[in-house]
CSV table of C-alpha atoms and ligand atoms in Angstrom, one decimal:
chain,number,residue,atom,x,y,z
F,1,UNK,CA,4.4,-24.8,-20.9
F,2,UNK,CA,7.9,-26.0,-20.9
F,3,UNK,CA,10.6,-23.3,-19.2
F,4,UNK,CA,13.6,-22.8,-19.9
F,5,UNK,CA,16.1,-22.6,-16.8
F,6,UNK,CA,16.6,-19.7,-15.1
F,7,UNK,CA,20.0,-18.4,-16.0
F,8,UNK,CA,22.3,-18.5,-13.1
F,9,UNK,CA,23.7,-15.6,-10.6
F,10,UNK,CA,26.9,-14.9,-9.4
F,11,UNK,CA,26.6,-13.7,-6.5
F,12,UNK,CA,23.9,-14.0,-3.7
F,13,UNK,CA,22.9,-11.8,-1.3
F,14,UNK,CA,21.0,-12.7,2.0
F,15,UNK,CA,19.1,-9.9,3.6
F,16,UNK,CA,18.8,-9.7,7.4
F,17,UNK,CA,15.5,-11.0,8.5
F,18,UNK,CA,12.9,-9.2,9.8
F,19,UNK,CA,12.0,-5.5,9.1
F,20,UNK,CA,15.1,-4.2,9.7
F,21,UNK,CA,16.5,-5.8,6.4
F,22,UNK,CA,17.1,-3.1,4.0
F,23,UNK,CA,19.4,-1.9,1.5
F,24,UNK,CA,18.8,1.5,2.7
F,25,UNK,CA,21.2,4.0,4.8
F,26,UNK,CA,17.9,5.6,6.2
F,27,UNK,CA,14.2,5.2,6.0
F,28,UNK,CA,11.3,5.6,5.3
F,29,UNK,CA,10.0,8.9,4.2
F,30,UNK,CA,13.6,9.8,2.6
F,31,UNK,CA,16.2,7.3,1.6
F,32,UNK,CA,19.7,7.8,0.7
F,33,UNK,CA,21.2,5.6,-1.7
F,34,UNK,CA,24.8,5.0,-3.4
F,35,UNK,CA,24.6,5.2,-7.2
F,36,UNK,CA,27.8,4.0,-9.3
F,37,UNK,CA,29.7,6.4,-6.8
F,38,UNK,CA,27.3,9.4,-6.2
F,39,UNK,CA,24.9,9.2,-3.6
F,40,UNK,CA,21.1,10.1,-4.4
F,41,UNK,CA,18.4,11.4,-2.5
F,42,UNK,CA,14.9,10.2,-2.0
F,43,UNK,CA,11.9,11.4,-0.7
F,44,UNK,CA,8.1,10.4,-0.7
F,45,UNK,CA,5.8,13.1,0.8
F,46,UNK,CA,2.7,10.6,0.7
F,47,UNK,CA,3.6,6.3,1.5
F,48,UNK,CA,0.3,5.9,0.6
F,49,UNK,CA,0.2,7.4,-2.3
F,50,UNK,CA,3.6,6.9,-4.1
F,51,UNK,CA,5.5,3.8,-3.0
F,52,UNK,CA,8.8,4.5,-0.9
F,53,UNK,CA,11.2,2.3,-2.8
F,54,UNK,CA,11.6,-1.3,-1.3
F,55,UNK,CA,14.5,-3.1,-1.3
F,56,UNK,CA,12.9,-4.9,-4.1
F,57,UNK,CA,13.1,-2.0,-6.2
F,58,UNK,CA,16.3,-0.9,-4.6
F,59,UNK,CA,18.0,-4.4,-5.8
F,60,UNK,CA,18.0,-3.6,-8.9
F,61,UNK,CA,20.2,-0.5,-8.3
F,62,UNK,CA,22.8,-2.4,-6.4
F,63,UNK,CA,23.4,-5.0,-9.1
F,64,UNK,CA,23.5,-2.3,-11.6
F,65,UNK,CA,26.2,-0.5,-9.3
F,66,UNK,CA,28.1,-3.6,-8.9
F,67,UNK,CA,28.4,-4.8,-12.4
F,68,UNK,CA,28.8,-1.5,-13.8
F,69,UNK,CA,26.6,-2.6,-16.7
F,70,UNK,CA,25.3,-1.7,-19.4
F,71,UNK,CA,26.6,2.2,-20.4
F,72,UNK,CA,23.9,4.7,-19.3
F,73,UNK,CA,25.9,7.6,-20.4
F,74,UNK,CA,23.7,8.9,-23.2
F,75,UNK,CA,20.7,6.6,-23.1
F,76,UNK,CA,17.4,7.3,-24.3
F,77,UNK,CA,15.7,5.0,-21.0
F,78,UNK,CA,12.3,4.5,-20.1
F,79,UNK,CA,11.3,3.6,-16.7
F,80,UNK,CA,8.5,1.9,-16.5
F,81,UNK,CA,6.2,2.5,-13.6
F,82,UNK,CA,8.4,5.1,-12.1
F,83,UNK,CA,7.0,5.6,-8.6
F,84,UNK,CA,9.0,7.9,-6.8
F,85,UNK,CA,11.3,8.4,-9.3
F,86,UNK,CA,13.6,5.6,-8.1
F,87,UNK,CA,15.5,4.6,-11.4
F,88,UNK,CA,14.8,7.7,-13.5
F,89,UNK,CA,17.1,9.9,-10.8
F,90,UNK,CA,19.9,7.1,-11.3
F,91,UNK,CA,19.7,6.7,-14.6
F,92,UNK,CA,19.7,10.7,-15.0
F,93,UNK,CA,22.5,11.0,-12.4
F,94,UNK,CA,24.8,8.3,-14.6
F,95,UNK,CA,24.1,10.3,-17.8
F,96,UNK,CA,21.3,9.2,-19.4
F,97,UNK,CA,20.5,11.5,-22.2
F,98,UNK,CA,17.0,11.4,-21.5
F,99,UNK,CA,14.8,9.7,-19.3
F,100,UNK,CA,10.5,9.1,-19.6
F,101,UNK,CA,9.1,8.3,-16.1
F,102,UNK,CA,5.9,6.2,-17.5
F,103,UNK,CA,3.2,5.8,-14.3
F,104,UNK,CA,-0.3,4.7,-14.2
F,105,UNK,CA,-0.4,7.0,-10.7
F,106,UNK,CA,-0.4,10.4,-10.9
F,107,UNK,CA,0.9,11.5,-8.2
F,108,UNK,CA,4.3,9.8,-9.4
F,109,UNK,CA,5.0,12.4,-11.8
F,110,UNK,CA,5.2,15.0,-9.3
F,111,UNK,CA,7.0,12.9,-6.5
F,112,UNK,CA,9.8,11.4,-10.0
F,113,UNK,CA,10.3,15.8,-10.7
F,114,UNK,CA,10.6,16.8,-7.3
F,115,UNK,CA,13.4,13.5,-6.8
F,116,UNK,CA,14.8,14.4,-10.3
F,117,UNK,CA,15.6,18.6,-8.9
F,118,UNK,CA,16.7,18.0,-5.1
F,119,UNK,CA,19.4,15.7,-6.3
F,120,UNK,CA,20.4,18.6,-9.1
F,121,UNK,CA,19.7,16.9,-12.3
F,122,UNK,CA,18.7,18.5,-15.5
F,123,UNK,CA,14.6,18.1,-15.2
F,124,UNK,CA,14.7,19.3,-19.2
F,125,UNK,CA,15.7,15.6,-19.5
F,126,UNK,CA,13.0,14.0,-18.0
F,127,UNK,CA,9.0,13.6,-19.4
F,128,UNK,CA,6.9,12.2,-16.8
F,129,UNK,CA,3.9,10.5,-18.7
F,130,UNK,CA,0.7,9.3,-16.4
F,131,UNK,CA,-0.6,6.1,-18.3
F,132,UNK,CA,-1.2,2.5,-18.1
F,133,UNK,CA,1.5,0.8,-20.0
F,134,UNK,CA,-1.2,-1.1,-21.7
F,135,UNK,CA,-2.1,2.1,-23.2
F,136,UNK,CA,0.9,3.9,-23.8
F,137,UNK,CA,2.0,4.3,-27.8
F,138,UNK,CA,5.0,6.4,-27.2
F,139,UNK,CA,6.1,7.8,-31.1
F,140,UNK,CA,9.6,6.4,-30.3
F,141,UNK,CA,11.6,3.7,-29.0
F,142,UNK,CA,13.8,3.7,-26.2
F,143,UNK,CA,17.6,2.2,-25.9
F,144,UNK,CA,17.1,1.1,-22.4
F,145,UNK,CA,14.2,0.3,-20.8
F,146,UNK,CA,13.9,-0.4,-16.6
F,147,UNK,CA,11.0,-1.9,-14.2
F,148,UNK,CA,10.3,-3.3,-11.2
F,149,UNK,CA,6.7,-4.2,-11.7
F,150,UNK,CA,3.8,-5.1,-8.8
F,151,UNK,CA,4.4,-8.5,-7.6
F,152,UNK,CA,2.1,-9.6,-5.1
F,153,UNK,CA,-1.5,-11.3,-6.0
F,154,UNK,CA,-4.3,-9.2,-5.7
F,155,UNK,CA,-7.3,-10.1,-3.8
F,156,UNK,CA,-10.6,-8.0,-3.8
F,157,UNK,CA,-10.5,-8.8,0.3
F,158,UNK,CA,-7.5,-6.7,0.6
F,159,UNK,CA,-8.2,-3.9,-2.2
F,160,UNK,CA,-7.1,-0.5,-0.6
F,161,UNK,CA,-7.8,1.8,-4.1
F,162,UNK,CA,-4.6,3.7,-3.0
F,163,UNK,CA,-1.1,4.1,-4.9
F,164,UNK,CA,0.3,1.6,-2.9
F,165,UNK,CA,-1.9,-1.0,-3.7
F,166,UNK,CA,-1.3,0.4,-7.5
F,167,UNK,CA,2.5,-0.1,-6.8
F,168,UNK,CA,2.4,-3.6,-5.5
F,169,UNK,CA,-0.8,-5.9,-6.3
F,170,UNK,CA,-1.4,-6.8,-9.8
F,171,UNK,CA,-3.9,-9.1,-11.3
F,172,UNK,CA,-2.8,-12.1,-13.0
F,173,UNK,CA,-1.5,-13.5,-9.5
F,174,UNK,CA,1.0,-10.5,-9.8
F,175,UNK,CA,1.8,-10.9,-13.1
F,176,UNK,CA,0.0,-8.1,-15.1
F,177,UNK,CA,2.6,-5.7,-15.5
F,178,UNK,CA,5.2,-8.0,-16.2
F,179,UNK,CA,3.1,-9.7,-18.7
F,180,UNK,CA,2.6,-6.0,-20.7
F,181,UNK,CA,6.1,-5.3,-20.6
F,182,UNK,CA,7.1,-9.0,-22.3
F,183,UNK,CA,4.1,-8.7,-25.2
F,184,UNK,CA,4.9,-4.7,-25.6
F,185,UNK,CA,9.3,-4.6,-26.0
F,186,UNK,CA,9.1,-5.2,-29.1
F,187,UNK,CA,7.2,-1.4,-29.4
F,188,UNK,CA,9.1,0.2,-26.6
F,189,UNK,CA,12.8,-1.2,-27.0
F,190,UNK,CA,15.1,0.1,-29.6
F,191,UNK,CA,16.8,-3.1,-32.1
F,192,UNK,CA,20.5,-3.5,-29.7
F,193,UNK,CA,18.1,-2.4,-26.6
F,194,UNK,CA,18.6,-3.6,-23.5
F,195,UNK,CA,15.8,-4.5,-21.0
F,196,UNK,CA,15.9,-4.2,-16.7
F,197,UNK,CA,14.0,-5.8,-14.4
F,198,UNK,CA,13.8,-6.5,-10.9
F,199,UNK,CA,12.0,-9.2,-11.1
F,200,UNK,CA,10.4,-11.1,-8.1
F,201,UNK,CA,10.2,-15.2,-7.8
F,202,UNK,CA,6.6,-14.7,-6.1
F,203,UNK,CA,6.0,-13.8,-9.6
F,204,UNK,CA,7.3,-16.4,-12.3
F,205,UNK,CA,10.2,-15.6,-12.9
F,206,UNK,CA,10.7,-18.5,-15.7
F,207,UNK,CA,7.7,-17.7,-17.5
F,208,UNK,CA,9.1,-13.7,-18.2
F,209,UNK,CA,12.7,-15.7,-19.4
F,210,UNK,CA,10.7,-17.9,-21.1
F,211,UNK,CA,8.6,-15.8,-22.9
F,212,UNK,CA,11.4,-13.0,-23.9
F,213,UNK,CA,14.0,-15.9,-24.9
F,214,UNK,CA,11.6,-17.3,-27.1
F,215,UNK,CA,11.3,-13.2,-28.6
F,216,UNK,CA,14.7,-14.0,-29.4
F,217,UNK,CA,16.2,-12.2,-25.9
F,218,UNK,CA,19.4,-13.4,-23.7
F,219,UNK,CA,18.8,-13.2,-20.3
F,220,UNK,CA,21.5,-12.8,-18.2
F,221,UNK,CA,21.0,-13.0,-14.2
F,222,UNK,CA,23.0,-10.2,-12.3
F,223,UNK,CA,22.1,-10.7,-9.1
F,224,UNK,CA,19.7,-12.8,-6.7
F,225,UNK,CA,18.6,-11.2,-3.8
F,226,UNK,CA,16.8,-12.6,-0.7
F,227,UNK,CA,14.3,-10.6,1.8
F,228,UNK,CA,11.2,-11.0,3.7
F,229,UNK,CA,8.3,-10.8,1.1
F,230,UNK,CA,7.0,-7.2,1.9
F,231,UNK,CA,3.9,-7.8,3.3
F,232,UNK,CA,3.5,-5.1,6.3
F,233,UNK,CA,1.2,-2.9,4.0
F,234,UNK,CA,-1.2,-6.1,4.2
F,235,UNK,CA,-0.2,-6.9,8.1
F,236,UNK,CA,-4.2,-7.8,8.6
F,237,UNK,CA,-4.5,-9.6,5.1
F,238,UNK,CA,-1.1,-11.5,5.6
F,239,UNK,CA,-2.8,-15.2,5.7
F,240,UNK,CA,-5.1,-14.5,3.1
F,241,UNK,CA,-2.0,-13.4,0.8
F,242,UNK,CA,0.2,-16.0,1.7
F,243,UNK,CA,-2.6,-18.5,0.9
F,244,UNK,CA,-2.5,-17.5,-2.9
F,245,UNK,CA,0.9,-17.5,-2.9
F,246,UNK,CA,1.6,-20.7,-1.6
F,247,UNK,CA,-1.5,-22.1,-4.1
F,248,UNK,CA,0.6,-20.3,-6.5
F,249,UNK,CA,3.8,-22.0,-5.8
F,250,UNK,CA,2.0,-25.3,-5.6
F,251,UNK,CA,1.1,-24.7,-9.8
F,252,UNK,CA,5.3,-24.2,-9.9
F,253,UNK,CA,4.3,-20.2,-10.5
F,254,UNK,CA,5.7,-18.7,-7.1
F,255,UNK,CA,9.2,-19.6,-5.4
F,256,UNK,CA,9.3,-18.7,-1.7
F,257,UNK,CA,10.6,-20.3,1.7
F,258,UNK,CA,8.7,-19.1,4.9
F,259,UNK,CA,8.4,-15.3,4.7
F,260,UNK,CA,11.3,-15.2,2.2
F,261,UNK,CA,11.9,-14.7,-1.4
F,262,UNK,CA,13.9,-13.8,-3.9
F,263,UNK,CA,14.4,-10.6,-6.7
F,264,UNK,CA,16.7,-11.4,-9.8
F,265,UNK,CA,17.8,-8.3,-11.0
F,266,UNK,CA,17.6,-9.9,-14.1
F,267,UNK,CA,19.1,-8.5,-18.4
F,268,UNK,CA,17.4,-9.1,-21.1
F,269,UNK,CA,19.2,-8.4,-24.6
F,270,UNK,CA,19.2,-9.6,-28.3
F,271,UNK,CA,22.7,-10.8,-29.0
F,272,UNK,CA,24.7,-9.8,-32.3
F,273,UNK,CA,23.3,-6.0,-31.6
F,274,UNK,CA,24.0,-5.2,-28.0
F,275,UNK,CA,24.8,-1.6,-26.8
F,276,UNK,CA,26.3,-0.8,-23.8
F,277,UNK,CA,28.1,-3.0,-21.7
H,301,LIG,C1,6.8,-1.7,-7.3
H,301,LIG,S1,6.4,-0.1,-7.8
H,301,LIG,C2,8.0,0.5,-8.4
H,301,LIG,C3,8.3,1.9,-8.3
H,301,LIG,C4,9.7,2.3,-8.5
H,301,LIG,N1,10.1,2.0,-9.8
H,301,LIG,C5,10.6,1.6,-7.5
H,301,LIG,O1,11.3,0.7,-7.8
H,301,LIG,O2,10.6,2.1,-6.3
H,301,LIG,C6,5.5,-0.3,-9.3
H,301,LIG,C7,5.0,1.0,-10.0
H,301,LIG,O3,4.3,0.6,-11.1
H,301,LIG,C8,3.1,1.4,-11.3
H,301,LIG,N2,2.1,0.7,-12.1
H,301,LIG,C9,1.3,-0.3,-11.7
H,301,LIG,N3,0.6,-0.8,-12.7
H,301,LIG,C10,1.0,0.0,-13.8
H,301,LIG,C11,0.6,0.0,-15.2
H,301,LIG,N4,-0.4,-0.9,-15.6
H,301,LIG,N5,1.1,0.9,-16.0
H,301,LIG,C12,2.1,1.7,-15.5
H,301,LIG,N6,2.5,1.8,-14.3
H,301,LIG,C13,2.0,0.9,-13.4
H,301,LIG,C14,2.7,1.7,-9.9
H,301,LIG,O4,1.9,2.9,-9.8
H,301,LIG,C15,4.1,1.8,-9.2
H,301,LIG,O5,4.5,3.2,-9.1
């Protein structure tokens, strides 16, 4: 498959080594984080259960607060595998008109309303659905659609049949998720939609540009940010892990240097009917 290049950033962050690296103020089992000047509450009352946000997830929100792009005021979003709520109480915070938490876990619907009332927001806004994406026909289509899918490869050596392994292991090498949100926008993004994703590089990042350019999408690159791939969840499966990714990367379909790697927070949109911006 020929690629097309992978748009470039304009700015670079480099996150401290080591597992102090994060973009949060505090951790782990309630997180504080800065949203386009308000600052947002977090909480996860089971790890292993609903994912506490990583910085992978929490990229995503930085670049968005940076760039101050696209316009949530008055979006119709969905938030694809909403965890603990992450995006949905930001995009409901910054006036999104409504937001649908989609989650193949359960127990993230609970965790996305009880994030959505402790930070005040109007929970008459948000519908928390518990469904594969695969199998989700939603009767609508949404302006704005966000995700940070599971990136890491999964192995049936390491399977731990909890949320967290839901939240970060995908087959496909890691690429499940992102391959159903690429072959489904076209059903869940409005025509002028615009698409997020925090997108890993242990993941293939080309092939999801690829793929949506080829749909007729722009991809524009907010921001690239570097951190340790998150791998203390599978501190006893590390080698095993790191062996698939590095036979991954050997096929060109995983970029990573030691224990480091990189998250694009990355835009997709059609041009010639953009909203926002
Ligand atoms: C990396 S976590 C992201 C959670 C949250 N958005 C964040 O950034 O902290 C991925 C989420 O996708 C969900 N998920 C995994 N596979 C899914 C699928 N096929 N359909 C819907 N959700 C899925 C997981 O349960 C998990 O909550």
């Amino acid at each position: 498959m020929t690629h097309a290049p992978v748009p470039t950033q304009t700015r670079r962050r480099v996150l401290p080594a080591g597992e102090n690296g994060s973009l949060w103020e505090a951790r782990p089992s309630c997180g504080i984080f800065e949203f386009r000047g308000m600052r947002l509450r977090l909480t996860v009352e089971d790890p292993a259960e609903v994912l506490f946000p990583t910085d992978c997830g929490l990229s995503l929100i930085a670049a968005l607060n940076a760039d101050l792009v696209p316009d949530l005021a008055g979006v119709n979003a969905l938030d694809i595998g909403a965890g603990s709520g992450l995006y949905s109480v930001a995009l409901l915070a910054a006036g999104a008109e409504r937001v649908t938490a989609l989650d193949i876990n359960p127990a993230s619907a609970t965790q996305t309303a009880v994030n959505v009332m402790a930070n005040g927001l109007d929970s008459t806004r948000l519908t928390c659905v518990t469904s594969p994406l695969e199998e989700y026909t939603p009767d609508e289509r949404f302006d704005l659609v966000i995700t940070n899918p599971p990136h890491l490869p999964y192995d049936p050596s390491y399977a731990r049949k909890d949320g967290l392994e839901t939240a970060l292991v995908a087959r496909r090498g890691g690429r499940a998720v992102y391959d159903s949100v690429v072959e489904r926008v076209d059903t869940l993004l409005a025509p002028g939609g615009t698409l997020l994703m925090a997108h890993s590089s242990l993941a293939d990042i080309p092939r999801t540009v690829t793929e949506l350019t080829r749909g007729g999408f722009e991809a524009e690159t907010l921001e690239v940010f570097e951190m340790d791939i998150p791998l203390l969840a599978y501190a006893e499966h590390k080698e095993t892990m790191l062996t698939l990714l590095r036979e991954r990367r050997a096929e060109g379909r995983a970029e990573f240097d030691g224990a480091r790697f990189t998250v694009h927070a990355l835009m997709f949109r059609r041009p010639g009917n953009a909203t926002g911006s």
